[in-house]
Short mmCIF file of C-alpha atoms (C1' of nucleotides) in Angstrom, two decimals:
data_model
loop_
_atom_site.label_atom_id
_atom_site.label_comp_id
_atom_site.label_asym_id
_atom_site.label_seq_id
_atom_site.Cartn_x
_atom_site.Cartn_y
_atom_site.Cartn_z
CA MET A 1 -1.20 -77.11 -0.07
CA ASN A 2 -4.41 -75.21 -0.74
CA VAL A 3 -7.15 -74.34 1.72
CA ASN A 4 -9.08 -77.54 1.02
CA GLU A 5 -6.11 -79.77 1.61
CA VAL A 6 -5.21 -77.95 4.81
CA ALA A 7 -8.81 -78.16 6.01
CA LYS A 8 -8.84 -81.88 5.26
CA ALA A 9 -5.69 -82.45 7.33
CA LEU A 10 -7.03 -80.34 10.21
CA LYS A 11 -10.31 -82.20 10.10
CA GLU A 12 -8.66 -85.59 10.33
CA LEU A 13 -6.44 -84.44 13.17
CA GLY A 14 -9.54 -83.01 14.82
CA HIS A 15 -10.68 -86.16 16.57
CA PRO A 16 -9.34 -87.14 19.97
CA THR A 17 -8.58 -90.74 19.06
CA ARG A 18 -7.03 -89.83 15.73
CA LEU A 19 -4.93 -87.12 17.34
CA LEU A 20 -3.59 -89.70 19.78
CA ILE A 21 -2.95 -92.13 16.95
CA TYR A 22 -1.10 -89.47 15.04
CA LYS A 23 0.89 -88.49 18.09
CA SER A 24 1.89 -92.10 18.62
CA ILE A 25 3.01 -92.41 15.01
CA VAL A 26 5.00 -89.20 15.12
CA LYS A 27 6.71 -90.21 18.33
CA ALA A 28 7.76 -93.46 16.69
CA GLY A 29 9.96 -91.57 14.24
CA TYR A 30 11.01 -92.67 10.80
CA GLN A 31 10.88 -96.40 11.47
CA GLY A 32 7.17 -96.01 12.22
CA VAL A 33 4.92 -98.02 14.51
CA ALA A 34 2.90 -101.17 13.88
CA VAL A 35 -0.88 -100.93 13.77
CA GLY A 36 -1.08 -103.63 16.42
CA ASN A 37 1.23 -101.64 18.61
CA ILE A 38 -1.04 -98.60 18.40
CA GLN A 39 -3.98 -100.85 19.16
CA GLU A 40 -2.31 -102.04 22.35
CA GLN A 41 -1.44 -98.50 23.37
CA LEU A 42 -4.90 -97.09 22.84
CA GLY A 43 -7.19 -100.06 23.34
CA VAL A 44 -9.27 -99.30 20.28
CA PRO A 45 -11.01 -102.12 18.37
CA GLY A 46 -9.10 -103.09 15.23
CA SER A 47 -11.77 -102.15 12.75
CA THR A 48 -12.25 -98.73 14.30
CA LEU A 49 -8.52 -98.15 14.42
CA SER A 50 -8.14 -99.16 10.81
CA HIS A 51 -10.72 -96.59 9.74
CA HIS A 52 -9.04 -93.83 11.71
CA ILE A 53 -5.66 -94.70 10.25
CA SER A 54 -6.97 -94.63 6.71
CA SER A 55 -8.58 -91.26 7.43
CA LEU A 56 -5.22 -89.89 8.48
CA ALA A 57 -3.59 -91.47 5.44
CA SER A 58 -6.21 -89.93 3.13
CA ALA A 59 -5.10 -86.51 4.31
CA GLY A 60 -1.47 -87.34 3.58
CA LEU A 61 -0.52 -87.31 7.23
CA LEU A 62 0.99 -90.76 7.21
CA SER A 63 2.07 -93.57 4.93
CA GLN A 64 2.24 -97.31 5.49
CA ARG A 65 4.98 -99.86 4.97
CA ARG A 66 4.47 -103.58 5.22
CA GLU A 67 7.02 -105.86 6.80
CA GLY A 68 5.81 -109.40 6.72
CA ARG A 69 2.51 -109.56 8.54
CA THR A 70 2.78 -106.23 10.23
CA LEU A 71 1.98 -102.86 8.78
CA PHE A 72 3.97 -99.91 9.97
CA CYS A 73 2.54 -96.42 9.99
CA VAL A 74 5.01 -93.65 9.30
CA ALA A 75 4.34 -89.98 9.83
CA GLN A 76 4.58 -87.70 6.82
CA TYR A 77 6.07 -84.85 8.75
CA GLN A 78 6.11 -82.54 5.77
CA CYS A 79 2.33 -82.55 5.70
CA LEU A 80 2.03 -81.26 9.24
CA VAL A 81 4.77 -78.76 8.59
CA GLU A 82 2.77 -77.39 5.68
CA VAL A 83 -0.40 -77.24 7.73
CA VAL A 84 1.35 -75.30 10.46
CA ASN A 85 2.96 -73.04 7.87
CA PHE A 86 -0.46 -72.32 6.44
CA LEU A 87 -1.78 -71.40 9.86
CA GLN A 88 1.20 -69.18 10.48
CA ASP A 89 1.19 -67.49 7.08
CA GLU A 90 -2.51 -67.27 6.34
CA CYS A 91 -3.83 -67.06 9.87
CA CYS A 92 -0.94 -65.18 11.31
CA ILE A 93 -0.13 -66.50 14.72
CA ASP A 94 3.10 -64.59 14.61
CA GLU A 95 3.56 -62.33 17.60
CA VAL A 96 4.75 -59.41 15.53
CA GLN A 97 1.85 -59.47 13.13
CA CYS A 98 -0.94 -60.11 15.54
CA ARG A 99 -0.05 -58.63 18.86
CA GLU A 100 0.84 -55.09 17.97
CA MET B 1 -5.14 -77.21 26.58
CA ASN B 2 -5.61 -80.95 26.68
CA VAL B 3 -5.90 -83.37 23.80
CA ASN B 4 -9.68 -83.04 23.63
CA GLU B 5 -9.60 -79.28 23.49
CA VAL B 6 -6.92 -79.28 20.82
CA ALA B 7 -8.84 -81.86 18.80
CA LYS B 8 -11.97 -79.74 19.08
CA ALA B 9 -10.17 -76.67 17.75
CA LEU B 10 -8.59 -78.64 14.91
CA LYS B 11 -11.94 -80.14 14.04
CA GLU B 12 -13.63 -76.75 13.80
CA LEU B 13 -10.80 -75.36 11.69
CA GLY B 14 -11.03 -78.47 9.55
CA HIS B 15 -13.78 -77.28 7.24
CA PRO B 16 -12.99 -75.22 4.15
CA THR B 17 -15.61 -72.56 4.79
CA ARG B 18 -14.79 -72.27 8.48
CA LEU B 19 -11.09 -72.07 7.73
CA LEU B 20 -11.78 -69.16 5.37
CA ILE B 21 -14.00 -67.52 7.98
CA TYR B 22 -11.29 -67.89 10.56
CA LYS B 23 -8.67 -66.55 8.19
CA SER B 24 -10.82 -63.53 7.49
CA ILE B 25 -11.27 -62.87 11.20
CA VAL B 26 -7.58 -63.24 11.94
CA LYS B 27 -6.65 -60.91 9.12
CA ALA B 28 -8.98 -58.30 10.58
CA GLY B 29 -6.83 -57.99 13.68
CA TYR B 30 -7.91 -56.92 17.11
CA GLN B 31 -10.78 -54.69 16.00
CA GLY B 32 -12.41 -57.77 14.45
CA VAL B 33 -14.71 -58.04 11.48
CA ALA B 34 -18.50 -57.80 11.25
CA VAL B 35 -20.50 -60.95 10.50
CA GLY B 36 -22.13 -59.15 7.60
CA ASN B 37 -18.73 -58.29 6.24
CA ILE B 38 -17.67 -61.93 6.28
CA GLN B 39 -20.94 -62.81 4.61
CA GLU B 40 -20.19 -60.39 1.76
CA GLN B 41 -16.67 -61.73 1.40
CA LEU B 42 -17.65 -65.38 1.26
CA GLY B 43 -21.19 -65.32 -0.09
CA VAL B 44 -22.49 -67.79 2.48
CA PRO B 45 -26.14 -67.65 3.60
CA GLY B 46 -26.56 -65.94 6.97
CA SER B 47 -27.89 -68.91 8.85
CA THR B 48 -25.13 -71.17 7.62
CA LEU B 49 -22.52 -68.57 8.43
CA SER B 50 -23.92 -68.08 11.88
CA HIS B 51 -23.62 -71.78 12.61
CA HIS B 52 -20.05 -71.90 11.42
CA ILE B 53 -19.13 -68.89 13.51
CA SER B 54 -20.64 -70.37 16.62
CA SER B 55 -18.74 -73.60 15.97
CA LEU B 56 -15.49 -71.66 15.88
CA ALA B 57 -16.51 -69.78 19.01
CA SER B 58 -17.34 -73.04 20.81
CA ALA B 59 -13.73 -74.09 20.33
CA GLY B 60 -12.49 -70.82 21.79
CA LEU B 61 -11.06 -69.65 18.48
CA LEU B 62 -12.96 -66.39 18.47
CA SER B 63 -15.09 -64.11 20.59
CA GLN B 64 -17.80 -61.65 19.64
CA ARG B 65 -18.37 -58.03 20.49
CA ARG B 66 -21.55 -56.14 19.69
CA GLU B 67 -21.50 -52.55 18.53
CA GLY B 68 -25.01 -51.38 17.90
CA ARG B 69 -26.57 -53.66 15.36
CA THR B 70 -23.39 -55.21 14.15
CA LEU B 71 -21.55 -58.07 15.75
CA PHE B 72 -17.82 -58.19 15.42
CA CYS B 73 -15.87 -61.41 15.47
CA VAL B 74 -12.45 -61.21 17.04
CA ALA B 75 -9.81 -63.90 16.80
CA GLN B 76 -8.60 -65.45 20.02
CA TYR B 77 -5.04 -65.77 18.84
CA GLN B 78 -3.90 -67.48 21.99
CA CYS B 79 -6.08 -70.47 21.17
CA LEU B 80 -4.39 -71.06 17.84
CA VAL B 81 -1.00 -70.49 19.40
CA GLU B 82 -1.75 -73.21 21.91
CA VAL B 83 -2.96 -75.58 19.22
CA VAL B 84 0.21 -75.05 17.22
CA ASN B 85 2.30 -75.44 20.35
CA PHE B 86 0.58 -78.74 21.02
CA LEU B 87 1.37 -79.93 17.52
CA GLN B 88 4.96 -78.85 17.88
CA ASP B 89 5.49 -80.25 21.37
CA GLU B 90 3.40 -83.41 21.23
CA CYS B 91 3.64 -84.16 17.54
CA CYS B 92 7.12 -82.85 17.06
CA ILE B 93 7.36 -81.02 13.80
CA ASP B 94 10.67 -79.65 14.91
CA GLU B 95 13.41 -80.33 12.41
CA VAL B 96 15.89 -81.40 15.04
CA GLN B 97 13.63 -83.93 16.67
CA CYS B 98 12.07 -85.43 13.59
CA ARG B 99 14.52 -85.24 10.77
CA GLU B 100 17.60 -86.83 12.26
"C1'" DT C 1 -2.20 -127.49 3.29
"C1'" DA C 2 -3.79 -126.27 7.64
"C1'" DT C 3 -3.32 -123.00 11.22
"C1'" DA C 4 -1.97 -118.75 13.39
"C1'" DT C 5 -1.23 -113.77 13.25
"C1'" DA C 6 -1.97 -109.01 11.57
"C1'" DT C 7 -4.95 -105.99 9.48
"C1'" DT C 8 -8.69 -104.55 6.51
"C1'" DT C 9 -13.27 -104.65 4.51
"C1'" DC C 10 -18.17 -105.54 4.99
"C1'" DG C 11 -22.46 -104.43 6.93
"C1'" DA C 12 -25.31 -102.25 9.92
"C1'" DT C 13 -26.79 -98.60 13.10
"C1'" DA C 14 -26.76 -94.43 15.69
"C1'" DA C 15 -25.12 -89.94 16.10
"C1'" DA C 16 -23.32 -85.73 14.40
"C1'" DC C 17 -22.79 -82.32 10.86
"C1'" DA C 18 -23.94 -79.17 6.86
"C1'" DT C 19 -27.12 -76.53 4.65
"C1'" DA C 20 -30.44 -72.96 4.13
"C1'" DG C 21 -35.25 -70.71 4.03
"C1'" DA C 22 -38.32 -68.64 7.20
"C1'" DA C 23 -39.29 -66.61 11.43
"C1'" DA C 24 -37.68 -64.26 15.42
"C1'" DC C 25 -34.85 -61.12 17.93
"C1'" DA C 26 -31.94 -56.91 18.75
"C1'" DA C 27 -30.87 -52.28 17.99
"C1'" DC C 28 -31.06 -48.23 15.45
"C1'" DT C 29 -33.71 -44.55 12.74
"C1'" DT C 30 -37.58 -41.87 11.54
"C1'" DA D 1 -44.60 -46.95 16.95
"C1'" DA D 2 -43.27 -48.40 12.58
"C1'" DG D 3 -39.74 -49.58 9.57
"C1'" DT D 4 -34.90 -50.99 8.57
"C1'" DT D 5 -30.70 -53.47 9.21
"C1'" DG D 6 -27.86 -57.14 11.18
"C1'" DT D 7 -27.78 -61.53 13.10
"C1'" DT D 8 -29.53 -65.64 15.26
"C1'" DT D 9 -32.74 -69.39 16.12
"C1'" DC D 10 -36.10 -72.60 14.37
"C1'" DT D 11 -37.15 -76.32 11.49
"C1'" DA D 12 -36.28 -79.50 8.22
"C1'" DT D 13 -33.62 -82.56 5.20
"C1'" DG D 14 -29.86 -84.95 3.33
"C1'" DT D 15 -25.10 -86.32 4.05
"C1'" DT D 16 -21.23 -87.76 6.54
"C1'" DT D 17 -19.00 -89.76 10.39
"C1'" DA D 18 -18.14 -93.02 14.23
"C1'" DT D 19 -18.42 -97.41 15.91
"C1'" DC D 20 -17.54 -102.26 16.03
"C1'" DG D 21 -18.60 -107.39 15.37
"C1'" DA D 22 -18.02 -110.63 11.82
"C1'" DA D 23 -16.05 -112.05 7.70
"C1'" DA D 24 -12.37 -111.62 4.47
"C1'" DT D 25 -7.55 -110.88 3.06
"C1'" DA D 26 -2.47 -111.18 3.44
"C1'" DT D 27 1.51 -113.24 5.16
"C1'" DA D 28 4.03 -116.46 7.82
"C1'" DT D 29 4.88 -120.96 9.89
"C1'" DA D 30 4.28 -125.90 10.98
#
DNA sequence: TATATATTTCGATAAACATAGAAACAACTT
DNA sequence: AAGTTGTTTCTATGTTTATCGAAATATATA
């Protein structure tokens, strides 16, 4: 993941509603969570929610899986792992490196 | 740090130029790095750079210290640590929680 | 095939952001 | 006090983002 990809992921996570959406998806685990379920949880209009979800997807933070009429959002954990690794490696948040 | 504060920090980090600025500041350690030094490194016009720096500062990611004519930017490591902690705690990127 | 359910796309509008030249400000030097 | 250096603020412009109702699409069921 290069600096542009990391920035893109951080940017998409950097919105209160999207961060809550992402949190909800991550908490749901590998089976994912239905869009409608997120909508109930957060009380966001469908069209707005849909845009936020596709923003997160465009950064590679989640993928979608259809089951009948419902679409499930599934976290792409590896993406967040790579973002955090970037922050730790490139922007050392390691105690040893930074605090001595 | 609540969800809004974390989102704010992520948002400000979520821009390629700002992420590079932040990286440069973090790498400089506790003595910080001069604005003019960053400007040389990245080749960004002063006014643009100044805006980006104040964006990062507004999220608590850095502070500034003047020494004569030069302003030094110093990373507020704790802020990033808290952001990463939020991602790890609230958006579990922990192997044990997420991968089993 | 008609209707219901789940979600996205369209369309429009307001707000926020990104960019950067020019002017201003701050602090040092002569 | 005048000039120099470092940085910010002003001003302007174009671009992107956020929002959400209404219409469209996709799938299921009667």
